[in-house]
Amino acid sequence: MFRLRRPQLGWALLQRRSSTLAAHLGPYKPRTHTCGELDETCVGQHVDLCGWVVQNRKISKKLAFFVLQDIHGQVQLLATSKSSQGSENSGNGALSVLGSLPLQSTVQVSGVVKRRLPSAVTPGKSGAIEVEIVNARMLNPASEQLPFLPNDENNLPNEEFRLKHRHLDLRRRKLSSNLHKRSEISHKIRNYLHSKNFVEVETPMLLKSTPEGAREYLVPTRLSKIGAQNAMVTDPESKQTSASLESQVEPMFYALSQSPQQPKQILISSGAVERYFQFARCFRDEDGRADRQPEFTQIDLEMAWVSWGGEGASGLNTPQRPFSDWRIGGREVRDTVEGIVRTALEDQNIEFPVMRYEDAMSLYGSDKPDLRWDKQIVNLTSHLSLDSQNQLADRGLVMEGFFVPGLDLKEKLQFLKELPHDVKVYNTDASDLCHLKEISSGNGSDLRLLTPLPGTNPGDTIFTAIRPAVLEGGWTPLGRLRASLIPVCLDTEILRERRFLWVTEFPLFTRDEDKEFLAHGRLSSSHHPFTAPMVEDIPLLLQGGNSLSNVRGQHYDLVLNGTEIAGGSVRVHDSGLQKYIFEHVLKLSPAEMERFSELVRALESGAPPHAGIAIGFDRFMAILCEEPSIRNVVAFPKTAAGVDPLFKSPTAVALDVLELYGLQPKTTIRAS
């Protein structure tokens, strides 16, 4: 082992190379307390603390105050000229040590907890005390030119800049608190699921590409090149060279798992596990937004031996419209998810009403209604003139609207000029409630009703729009408008409420434009192709043709304050029905059906009735932490464009690396 012959000289040389080597190489004591532990009960105690210096206030040459912070809290430090020397090697007093450090430097201090003067007491646990420093030691000085100071909340740079320096941004107490809360909630959920006999099983992330819904991330492999090299070994007399063989082999790819859908169904079909869960990492190549990331976490559940099909109305307890009974299967999944939420939030009184998709869309204009606002959309068609009613009926349209009593648009709303072109705004006439005066376009195209709208009063604001009579998709024009009005029209207390809702009985199939890249003009599954139809609608499914648009699925979404936080379904466990949906409804080609062959074989092996759900853990945590974006509850998120400014990904790859995978850039191919 290398030893310096003259320790004092060696120490001096090390000190010249780095002012922090003393902290790295010299001994220092472990802390006795965290900053968040200290309060008035600690007065008189000697404490050792570690943390970041986030504030300094120099009163004079002989007196200064500092604020020390760790993840547990903050405490005020008092340094005077009487404080003893900083460390046994520095020879500097504590006042000098701390006073010369840039903010965000890490230090260790020893001192005595003192009670503050009554006039100096501040709110907070440690607001009545301070630590008079006896000894201070620098552990690591921060740069004097940090990109920003995370404690200066009033002067934070934009989000993308902060993401580039995420190591600093995470020092903000709000972000740190979010990560700790995320850990606590996940711990509670795991404990609850284990208590209900769920088994945590990890499923593969590297799978094959399947047309399930979203675009996938593909991972190239060297397997194709290795296969060509193995062919040369097994057939050494072949006249083909290794290079020619490699050129004939197509590149091979894994697909990162969009969700563990097929693996978990196969796992349940095997009988090895009856109740499965995992905190699954999932990947989807989608456009970013506040509640979406290219990689995300979902709490994935699957259960065997679940009920299949509805059980009819619940008699005297049948809910009143717009709410409904649970008329589909999978009640066991519903009970499990409600237990998870109640356990995570430590509230056993949370209610989970049920609403059918048709009622959600017609009354709230969304398949994920926000129930914090009781304002509903009404069908205005019957209030129009007979000519207008006939014209709309011929085109397969209806007019809908909703009114807001006494809303002063000039003071509260700034979006009149940005309204969608298909939304119009009217005021009710003070003397004639059947006369609606348009105020959105200013061209005076008023609307005359046959009968007044129930509940309207003079001066009310009425929003109207035309939509297809057959409900489809996830929004209507007024539904989007209603969602945008909620932050404007509701009080802060109401906005902080948590209103859960189950939405059920979705259309089983759709012609969604977002899935056209996979459907190519064909029907696609609203949820995924493994969702079971409602028992009552199986005859319509077998009938095919136009009847398919009326087939409902045993699909359920859990909504919280207008955000979908979970989605699942009862699965098709009969291989014949599953193959019928693939071939006769979705019109999959043999090559496309082959991508699901392993699941079909599992169903053919005696799969039990099963159902499952995935809870969007990131979205759930964002709502619980009252954050507008899931990026604030993820340690290292990406931007809305899918870019990671901190790790600078994605990046280009060198040509010689691409060649290992049998890939070439487009520019190279065009040139050749």
XYZ file of C-alpha atoms in Angstrom:
672
model
C 0.000 0.000 0.000
C 1.324 3.437 -0.970
C 2.186 5.668 2.000
C 3.472 9.227 2.107
C 6.769 9.437 4.022
C 6.032 12.954 5.168
C 2.300 13.036 6.074
C 2.178 16.770 6.730
C 3.713 17.595 3.349
C 1.407 15.125 1.637
C -1.604 16.641 3.295
C -0.619 20.095 2.145
C -0.207 18.875 -1.431
C -3.646 17.271 -1.345
C -5.172 20.449 0.011
C -3.737 22.387 -2.912
C -5.315 19.971 -5.388
C -8.786 20.154 -3.855
C -10.278 21.990 -0.910
C -12.692 19.077 -0.318
C -10.116 16.306 0.023
C -9.979 16.902 3.744
C -13.620 15.927 3.923
C -13.102 12.924 1.651
C -9.968 11.613 3.397
C -10.305 12.877 6.934
C -12.690 11.476 9.552
C -15.895 13.238 10.473
C -18.696 12.251 12.796
C -22.095 10.887 11.718
C -24.994 13.250 12.296
C -27.008 12.852 15.470
C -30.176 14.525 14.178
C -31.794 15.631 10.954
C -32.772 19.248 10.465
C -36.447 18.315 10.537
C -36.206 16.628 13.960
C -35.226 19.669 15.960
C -37.799 21.559 18.000
C -38.152 23.141 21.449
C -37.802 19.769 23.165
C -34.177 19.691 21.961
C -33.150 22.949 23.684
C -29.823 22.505 25.456
C -28.809 19.411 23.498
C -25.544 19.137 21.582
C -26.274 18.112 17.991
C -24.317 17.195 14.860
C -26.046 18.115 11.610
C -25.297 17.703 7.890
C -26.921 19.477 4.976
C -26.868 22.259 2.429
C -26.420 25.926 3.251
C -29.393 27.563 1.500
C -29.429 31.024 3.082
C -26.895 33.307 4.704
C -27.442 36.608 6.467
C -24.380 38.442 7.697
C -25.211 40.856 10.493
C -21.661 42.011 11.270
C -18.120 40.728 11.271
C -18.869 38.933 14.503
C -22.396 37.649 13.851
C -24.159 35.842 11.003
C -27.172 33.581 10.515
C -27.390 30.645 8.113
C -30.135 28.211 7.153
C -29.169 24.549 6.895
C -31.445 22.217 4.926
C -31.743 18.487 4.378
C -34.649 16.483 2.987
C -36.316 16.488 6.412
C -36.482 20.229 6.956
C -34.571 23.402 7.755
C -32.976 24.889 10.840
C -31.385 28.254 11.516
C -27.707 28.353 12.480
C -26.126 31.078 14.589
C -22.417 31.728 14.045
C -20.399 34.185 16.120
C -16.752 35.116 16.373
C -16.686 33.139 19.617
C -17.452 29.884 17.757
C -14.530 27.488 17.890
C -12.391 26.587 14.929
C -14.007 24.978 11.882
C -11.972 21.769 11.648
C -8.811 20.511 13.202
C -6.945 21.118 9.940
C -8.395 24.358 8.682
C -7.632 26.736 11.473
C -10.646 28.874 10.481
C -13.542 29.789 12.716
C -17.065 28.589 11.985
C -18.103 32.083 10.977
C -15.269 32.242 8.467
C -15.916 28.719 7.137
C -19.608 29.215 6.503
C -19.371 32.840 5.464
C -17.007 32.056 2.602
C -19.050 29.197 1.151
C -21.360 29.602 -1.860
C -24.990 28.706 -1.297
C -25.876 25.017 -1.839
C -22.538 23.915 -0.332
C -22.639 20.858 1.923
C -21.372 21.197 5.486
C -21.348 19.481 8.826
C -21.957 21.563 11.926
C -21.852 20.787 15.618
C -23.567 23.021 18.107
C -26.054 23.533 20.883
C -29.787 24.019 20.386
C -30.872 27.396 21.786
C -34.282 28.974 22.214
C -34.907 32.027 20.039
C -36.014 35.351 21.406
C -39.837 35.656 21.342
C -39.616 38.405 18.728
C -37.562 36.145 16.421
C -39.891 33.100 16.467
C -41.117 32.057 13.001
C -43.771 29.516 11.918
C -42.726 25.900 11.564
C -41.426 23.093 13.736
C -37.980 24.617 14.182
C -39.192 28.220 14.197
C -38.677 28.665 17.939
C -35.104 27.369 18.081
C -31.698 27.812 16.456
C -28.377 26.014 16.667
C -25.429 28.004 18.017
C -22.441 26.613 16.153
C -19.508 25.212 18.072
C -17.763 23.593 15.142
C -18.270 23.739 11.362
C -16.706 21.684 8.641
C -16.972 22.089 4.899
C -17.808 18.807 3.138
C -18.118 20.038 -0.439
C -18.309 23.625 -1.672
C -20.800 24.321 -4.444
C -19.797 26.181 -7.560
C -20.087 29.935 -7.290
C -21.844 29.934 -10.675
C -24.653 27.424 -10.274
C -27.219 27.503 -13.106
C -29.915 28.465 -10.602
C -30.694 28.302 -6.890
C -33.457 25.761 -6.218
C -34.557 27.520 -3.017
C -35.299 30.753 -4.853
C -38.848 29.807 -5.887
C -39.581 33.296 -7.210
C -36.765 33.224 -9.754
C -36.806 29.694 -11.121
C -35.939 29.266 -14.809
C -38.258 27.486 -17.245
C -38.976 23.801 -16.866
C -36.818 22.560 -19.728
C -33.778 24.366 -18.311
C -34.470 22.871 -14.885
C -34.788 19.397 -16.410
C -31.296 19.855 -17.844
C -30.066 20.451 -14.291
C -32.412 18.003 -12.582
C -29.826 17.302 -9.854
C -30.426 20.853 -8.633
C -34.154 20.930 -9.315
C -34.724 17.856 -7.149
C -33.463 19.814 -4.144
C -36.686 21.772 -4.201
C -38.678 20.627 -1.204
C -41.857 20.124 -3.227
C -40.215 17.692 -5.670
C -38.423 15.863 -2.883
C -41.698 15.579 -0.969
C -43.413 14.168 -4.070
C -40.828 11.401 -4.408
C -41.148 10.474 -0.747
C -44.933 10.424 -0.982
C -44.698 8.242 -4.094
C -42.562 5.760 -2.167
C -44.983 5.737 0.788
C -48.023 5.156 -1.433
C -46.337 2.334 -3.361
C -45.383 0.694 -0.056
C -48.980 0.832 1.174
C -50.285 -0.602 -2.091
C -47.803 -3.474 -2.051
C -48.724 -4.346 1.511
C -52.432 -4.268 0.683
C -52.039 -6.525 -2.355
C -49.905 -9.012 -0.438
C -52.612 -9.118 2.238
C -55.101 -10.079 -0.495
C -52.914 -12.980 -1.680
C -51.554 -11.259 -4.787
C -48.176 -12.473 -6.053
C -45.671 -9.990 -7.482
C -44.245 -11.346 -10.738
C -41.908 -9.593 -13.161
C -42.685 -9.955 -16.855
C -40.375 -9.345 -19.845
C -39.715 -5.843 -21.112
C -38.219 -7.085 -24.376
C -41.030 -8.607 -26.423
C -42.004 -8.837 -30.075
C -43.891 -6.143 -31.947
C -47.679 -6.564 -31.766
C -50.490 -4.336 -33.125
C -52.099 -3.629 -29.756
C -52.649 0.125 -29.889
C -49.882 2.694 -29.463
C -46.664 2.998 -31.410
C -43.829 0.950 -29.989
C -40.167 1.518 -29.248
C -38.074 -0.980 -31.177
C -34.757 -2.357 -29.924
C -32.421 -3.747 -32.624
C -30.451 -6.891 -31.861
C -27.330 -8.553 -33.241
C -29.154 -11.897 -33.458
C -29.510 -11.673 -37.237
C -25.747 -11.260 -37.692
C -25.000 -14.026 -35.197
C -27.401 -16.268 -37.112
C -25.517 -15.680 -40.352
C -22.210 -16.461 -38.666
C -23.645 -19.673 -37.201
C -24.830 -20.713 -40.666
C -21.237 -20.531 -41.919
C -20.095 -22.731 -39.043
C -22.779 -25.378 -39.570
C -22.234 -25.431 -43.349
C -18.536 -24.734 -43.976
C -18.815 -25.957 -47.598
C -21.322 -23.232 -48.455
C -20.146 -21.071 -51.337
C -21.687 -17.989 -49.763
C -19.429 -15.720 -47.792
C -20.293 -14.512 -44.322
C -20.807 -11.002 -45.687
C -23.253 -12.205 -48.344
C -25.214 -14.214 -45.764
C -25.422 -11.239 -43.441
C -26.694 -9.039 -46.247
C -29.569 -11.474 -46.856
C -30.716 -11.571 -43.228
C -33.194 -8.892 -42.221
C -32.459 -6.910 -39.038
C -34.274 -8.234 -35.991
C -35.927 -6.159 -33.288
C -37.414 -6.467 -29.853
C -40.302 -4.185 -28.943
C -40.292 -2.552 -25.523
C -43.420 -3.601 -23.666
C -46.339 -1.168 -24.042
C -47.911 -3.076 -21.167
C -47.525 -6.638 -19.865
C -50.885 -7.542 -21.440
C -50.059 -10.846 -23.113
C -47.505 -12.049 -20.511
C -49.894 -11.520 -17.612
C -52.786 -13.236 -19.391
C -50.542 -16.185 -20.238
C -49.339 -16.248 -16.621
C -52.913 -16.460 -15.339
C -53.793 -19.026 -18.027
C -50.935 -21.222 -16.821
C -52.515 -21.606 -13.392
C -49.212 -20.898 -11.625
C -50.633 -17.661 -10.175
C -54.266 -16.764 -9.516
C -53.685 -13.152 -8.487
C -50.797 -11.282 -10.105
C -49.447 -7.767 -9.731
C -46.356 -5.731 -10.475
C -45.269 -2.110 -10.686
C -44.583 -2.412 -14.405
C -42.407 -0.135 -16.473
C -44.113 0.519 -19.823
C -43.032 2.270 -23.019
C -45.116 3.969 -25.711
C -43.939 6.134 -28.577
C -46.652 8.768 -28.268
C -46.750 12.534 -28.469
C -46.007 14.013 -25.067
C -48.355 16.032 -22.895
C -48.689 16.937 -19.231
C -50.084 13.526 -18.205
C -48.019 11.365 -20.569
C -44.400 10.193 -20.743
C -42.712 7.806 -23.204
C -41.826 5.587 -20.249
C -44.153 5.293 -17.302
C -45.160 3.106 -14.378
C -48.443 1.278 -14.010
C -49.735 -0.948 -11.225
C -50.628 -4.008 -13.234
C -53.197 -6.509 -11.934
C -54.710 -9.734 -13.277
C -57.078 -12.133 -11.500
C -58.367 -15.617 -12.314
C -61.854 -16.983 -11.613
C -63.591 -13.601 -11.875
C -67.286 -13.168 -12.544
C -68.141 -12.886 -16.238
C -71.161 -10.903 -17.361
C -73.610 -8.703 -15.507
C -75.831 -9.675 -12.595
C -78.778 -7.424 -13.358
C -80.115 -4.459 -11.421
C -79.711 -4.174 -7.684
C -83.424 -3.725 -6.901
C -84.305 -0.981 -4.442
C -80.725 0.308 -4.406
C -80.575 0.969 -8.153
C -78.776 4.314 -8.623
C -80.556 7.180 -10.331
C -79.363 8.492 -13.678
C -76.703 9.467 -14.551
C -75.355 6.696 -12.316
C -75.800 3.015 -12.952
C -75.338 -0.469 -11.588
C -72.182 -2.466 -12.349
C -73.735 -4.503 -15.174
C -70.552 -6.210 -16.378
C -68.142 -8.806 -14.982
C -64.942 -8.239 -13.076
C -66.470 -7.174 -9.756
C -63.478 -8.745 -8.008
C -61.144 -6.370 -9.852
C -63.380 -3.435 -8.966
C -63.323 -4.353 -5.252
C -59.527 -4.736 -5.317
C -58.912 -1.356 -6.937
C -61.286 0.413 -4.568
C -59.436 -1.222 -1.679
C -56.116 -0.014 -3.091
C -57.350 3.574 -3.317
C -58.924 3.590 0.139
C -55.751 2.123 1.638
C -53.438 4.532 -0.183
C -55.494 7.563 0.857
C -56.288 6.188 4.332
C -59.980 6.911 3.820
C -62.460 4.041 3.960
C -65.420 6.318 3.149
C -64.463 7.144 -0.455
C -67.372 6.543 -2.825
C -67.018 5.012 -6.285
C -70.199 5.561 -8.308
C -70.673 3.871 -11.697
C -71.716 5.532 -14.965
C -72.270 4.087 -18.415
C -70.242 5.456 -21.330
C -73.393 6.659 -23.100
C -74.502 8.749 -20.121
C -70.993 10.114 -19.542
C -70.735 11.319 -23.132
C -74.265 12.695 -23.449
C -74.397 14.482 -20.074
C -70.753 15.534 -19.600
C -69.296 15.364 -23.118
C -66.420 13.154 -21.975
C -65.711 9.493 -21.295
C -63.900 10.678 -18.151
C -66.294 13.168 -16.530
C -65.146 15.508 -13.793
C -67.855 15.263 -11.135
C -66.553 18.160 -9.067
C -68.854 20.336 -11.205
C -72.469 19.195 -11.304
C -73.210 21.136 -14.492
C -74.602 18.808 -17.171
C -75.009 19.115 -20.927
C -78.576 18.951 -22.266
C -79.938 18.035 -25.685
C -81.433 21.216 -27.174
C -82.809 19.632 -30.336
C -86.379 19.357 -29.050
C -86.363 23.065 -28.152
C -85.606 24.106 -31.755
C -88.069 24.806 -34.532
C -89.454 21.799 -36.398
C -87.521 22.779 -39.539
C -84.257 22.891 -37.588
C -85.023 19.543 -35.947
C -85.662 17.911 -39.322
C -82.499 19.371 -40.846
C -80.382 18.015 -38.007
C -82.082 14.614 -38.132
C -81.416 14.303 -41.876
C -77.717 14.863 -41.250
C -77.559 12.560 -38.212
C -76.814 15.447 -35.843
C -78.132 16.934 -32.603
C -77.666 20.296 -30.919
C -76.564 20.271 -27.304
C -75.806 22.992 -24.790
C -75.242 23.881 -21.179
C -75.728 27.101 -19.287
C -73.775 28.863 -16.553
C -75.864 31.134 -14.321
C -74.670 34.716 -13.979
C -71.282 34.143 -15.579
C -69.550 37.419 -16.433
C -67.503 36.501 -19.486
C -65.673 39.801 -19.627
C -64.243 39.429 -16.131
C -63.764 35.671 -15.787
C -63.029 34.283 -19.224
C -60.340 35.201 -21.702
C -60.954 32.457 -24.232
C -63.965 33.772 -26.190
C -61.709 34.563 -29.143
C -60.141 31.098 -28.888
C -63.377 29.102 -28.783
C -63.618 26.188 -31.230
C -65.443 27.205 -34.382
C -68.245 24.729 -33.612
C -69.071 26.261 -30.200
C -71.311 29.295 -29.912
C -72.092 31.431 -26.858
C -75.441 33.080 -26.130
C -77.021 35.180 -23.400
C -80.658 34.738 -22.427
C -82.826 37.777 -23.098
C -84.017 39.621 -20.018
C -87.628 39.765 -21.246
C -87.860 36.562 -23.327
C -86.087 33.349 -22.248
C -86.784 31.789 -25.663
C -84.617 34.446 -27.298
C -80.892 33.709 -27.133
C -78.561 36.506 -28.202
C -75.249 35.345 -29.655
C -72.167 37.001 -28.146
C -69.379 34.772 -29.471
C -69.173 35.935 -33.093
C -70.742 39.372 -32.888
C -72.691 38.908 -36.142
C -76.054 38.969 -34.414
C -77.132 35.456 -35.435
C -79.459 34.941 -32.491
C -81.235 31.664 -31.712
C -84.970 31.284 -31.206
C -86.244 28.389 -29.090
C -89.726 26.895 -29.058
C -89.642 26.542 -25.276
C -87.254 27.951 -22.647
C -84.524 25.747 -21.246
C -85.501 24.497 -17.785
C -83.614 26.288 -15.024
C -82.395 29.248 -17.084
C -82.763 32.855 -15.937
C -82.282 36.223 -17.643
C -78.593 36.954 -18.237
C -77.428 33.327 -18.108
C -74.664 32.298 -20.472
C -75.485 29.352 -22.753
C -72.909 27.401 -24.769
C -74.120 25.336 -27.728
C -72.586 22.977 -30.278
C -73.599 20.456 -32.930
C -72.420 16.831 -32.602
C -73.183 13.469 -34.244
C -76.263 11.775 -32.827
C -74.271 8.555 -32.383
C -71.750 9.112 -29.604
C -68.160 8.079 -30.279
C -64.641 8.816 -29.125
C -63.730 10.441 -25.834
C -64.933 14.040 -26.205
C -67.663 16.227 -27.635
C -67.007 19.928 -28.364
C -68.983 21.006 -25.296
C -67.267 18.341 -23.206
C -63.869 19.904 -23.860
C -65.301 23.354 -23.149
C -66.879 22.165 -19.909
C -63.532 20.717 -18.760
C -61.761 24.013 -19.518
C -64.359 25.972 -17.517
C -63.935 23.940 -14.329
C -60.771 25.735 -13.083
C -62.501 29.056 -13.806
C -65.931 28.453 -12.347
C -65.193 26.428 -9.207
C -63.893 27.612 -5.850
C -60.502 26.429 -4.630
C -62.037 24.226 -1.935
C -64.161 22.360 -4.484
C -61.215 21.997 -6.852
C -59.297 20.210 -4.089
C -62.010 17.581 -3.674
C -61.410 14.049 -4.979
C -64.311 12.623 -6.974
C -63.896 9.083 -8.242
C -66.050 7.457 -10.919
C -66.199 4.126 -12.722
C -67.132 4.394 -16.412
C -68.341 1.160 -18.004
C -69.999 -0.301 -21.111
C -67.749 1.331 -23.688
C -68.162 0.516 -27.378
C -66.069 -2.576 -28.036
C -64.887 -1.375 -31.451
C -64.067 2.010 -32.954
C -62.715 3.777 -36.002
C -60.504 6.081 -33.970
C -58.215 8.261 -36.101
C -55.463 7.875 -33.498
C -55.309 4.139 -34.284
C -55.554 4.465 -38.053
C -51.822 3.815 -38.459
C -52.550 0.264 -37.269
C -56.140 -0.220 -38.474
C -55.648 0.874 -42.123
C -59.356 1.505 -42.628
C -60.487 -1.459 -40.539
C -62.245 -1.469 -37.191
C -59.966 -1.359 -34.179
C -60.531 -2.260 -30.544
C -61.527 0.621 -28.275
C -59.492 -0.910 -25.433
C -57.520 -3.848 -26.797
C -58.494 -6.947 -28.818
C -58.666 -9.192 -25.738
C -61.622 -7.383 -24.128
C -64.749 -9.524 -23.727
C -68.081 -8.313 -25.141
C -71.076 -7.829 -22.887
C -73.064 -11.052 -22.720
C -76.183 -9.376 -24.108
C -74.278 -8.151 -27.160
C -72.677 -11.421 -28.274
C -75.503 -11.988 -30.847
C -74.694 -8.564 -32.358
C -71.021 -9.506 -32.452
C -71.761 -12.701 -34.348
C -74.155 -10.871 -36.661
C -71.366 -8.530 -37.767
C -71.743 -5.662 -40.231
C -73.309 -2.467 -38.941
C -74.314 -4.261 -35.738
C -70.694 -4.165 -34.557
C -71.011 -0.467 -33.698
C -73.603 -1.409 -31.046
C -71.474 -4.056 -29.341
C -70.400 -2.975 -25.857
C -67.386 -4.324 -24.022
C -66.808 -5.432 -20.447
C -64.341 -2.583 -20.163
C -64.042 -0.297 -17.156
C -62.132 2.920 -16.497
C -61.545 4.540 -13.118
C -61.678 8.335 -13.314
C -60.482 10.844 -10.740
C -61.371 14.523 -11.218
C -61.673 14.183 -14.974
C -58.502 12.125 -15.437
C -58.429 8.440 -16.282
C -56.173 6.812 -13.703
C -56.958 3.159 -14.412
C -58.351 1.047 -17.208
C -59.064 -2.630 -17.572
C -61.496 -5.274 -18.729
C -62.795 -8.778 -18.450
C -60.780 -10.827 -20.956
C -61.893 -13.184 -23.677
C -60.900 -16.554 -22.234
C -62.419 -18.678 -25.020
C -59.964 -19.244 -27.875
C -62.746 -19.638 -30.458
C -64.276 -16.252 -29.607
C -60.826 -14.649 -29.539
C -59.950 -15.992 -32.995
C -63.365 -14.892 -34.307
C -62.666 -11.302 -33.170
C -59.192 -11.347 -34.726
C -60.300 -12.767 -38.056
C -63.886 -11.659 -38.702
C -64.140 -8.350 -36.834
C -60.690 -6.785 -36.807
C -59.818 -8.458 -40.149
C -56.275 -9.267 -39.098
C -54.068 -10.873 -41.677
C -52.481 -14.286 -40.960
C -49.181 -12.526 -40.250
C -50.884 -10.172 -37.777
C -52.709 -13.041 -36.081
C -49.431 -14.903 -35.712
C -48.226 -12.160 -33.378
C -50.846 -13.323 -30.865
C -50.316 -17.047 -31.402
C -48.778 -17.701 -27.979
C -51.790 -16.134 -26.237
C -54.248 -18.144 -28.345
C -52.385 -21.358 -27.484
C -52.627 -20.455 -23.798
C -56.386 -19.914 -24.140
C -56.680 -23.276 -25.913
C -55.019 -24.939 -22.918
C -57.938 -24.384 -20.565
C -57.532 -20.753 -19.454
C -59.772 -19.761 -16.534
C -62.097 -16.736 -16.761
C -59.881 -13.781 -15.923
C -59.848 -10.001 -15.806
C -57.400 -7.261 -14.999
C -56.628 -3.596 -14.836
C -53.686 -1.200 -14.980
C -53.515 1.825 -12.677
C -51.544 4.738 -14.075
C -49.336 5.274 -11.054
C -47.718 8.471 -12.366
C -51.073 10.132 -13.083
C -52.475 8.963 -9.752
C -49.531 10.460 -7.875
C -49.698 13.738 -9.809
C -53.300 14.215 -8.660
C -52.532 13.231 -5.071
C -49.584 15.650 -4.980
C -51.694 18.376 -6.661
C -49.221 18.674 -9.516
C -50.292 19.796 -13.010
C -47.776 17.475 -14.686
C -46.601 13.916 -14.030
C -43.059 15.190 -14.647
C -43.184 16.584 -11.106
C -43.697 13.146 -9.547
C -41.022 11.348 -11.597
C -37.358 11.606 -10.622
C -35.924 11.887 -14.139
C -38.684 12.713 -16.632
C -38.485 13.623 -20.283
C -39.891 16.699 -21.994
C -43.184 16.734 -23.890
C -41.166 15.964 -27.018
C -39.667 12.834 -25.441
C -36.210 14.349 -24.957
C -34.142 13.895 -21.802
C -32.154 17.146 -21.344
C -30.199 15.751 -18.378
C -28.864 12.568 -19.970
C -29.039 14.061 -23.479
C -31.070 11.250 -24.952
C -31.955 10.130 -27.524
C -28.693 10.488 -29.424
C -27.286 9.501 -32.782
C -25.216 6.321 -32.979
C -21.965 5.820 -34.874
C -22.139 4.025 -38.231
C -19.945 1.154 -37.094
C -22.374 0.512 -34.234
C -25.345 0.525 -36.614
C -23.583 -1.995 -38.824
C -23.502 -4.463 -35.927
C -27.291 -4.495 -36.065
C -27.589 -4.562 -39.852
C -28.857 -0.973 -39.975
C -27.968 1.996 -42.155
C -29.042 5.635 -42.003
C -31.408 6.726 -44.767
C -28.791 9.086 -46.184
C -26.354 6.191 -46.608
C -28.979 4.041 -48.327
C -29.920 6.834 -50.740
C -26.293 7.483 -51.566
C -25.647 3.818 -52.313
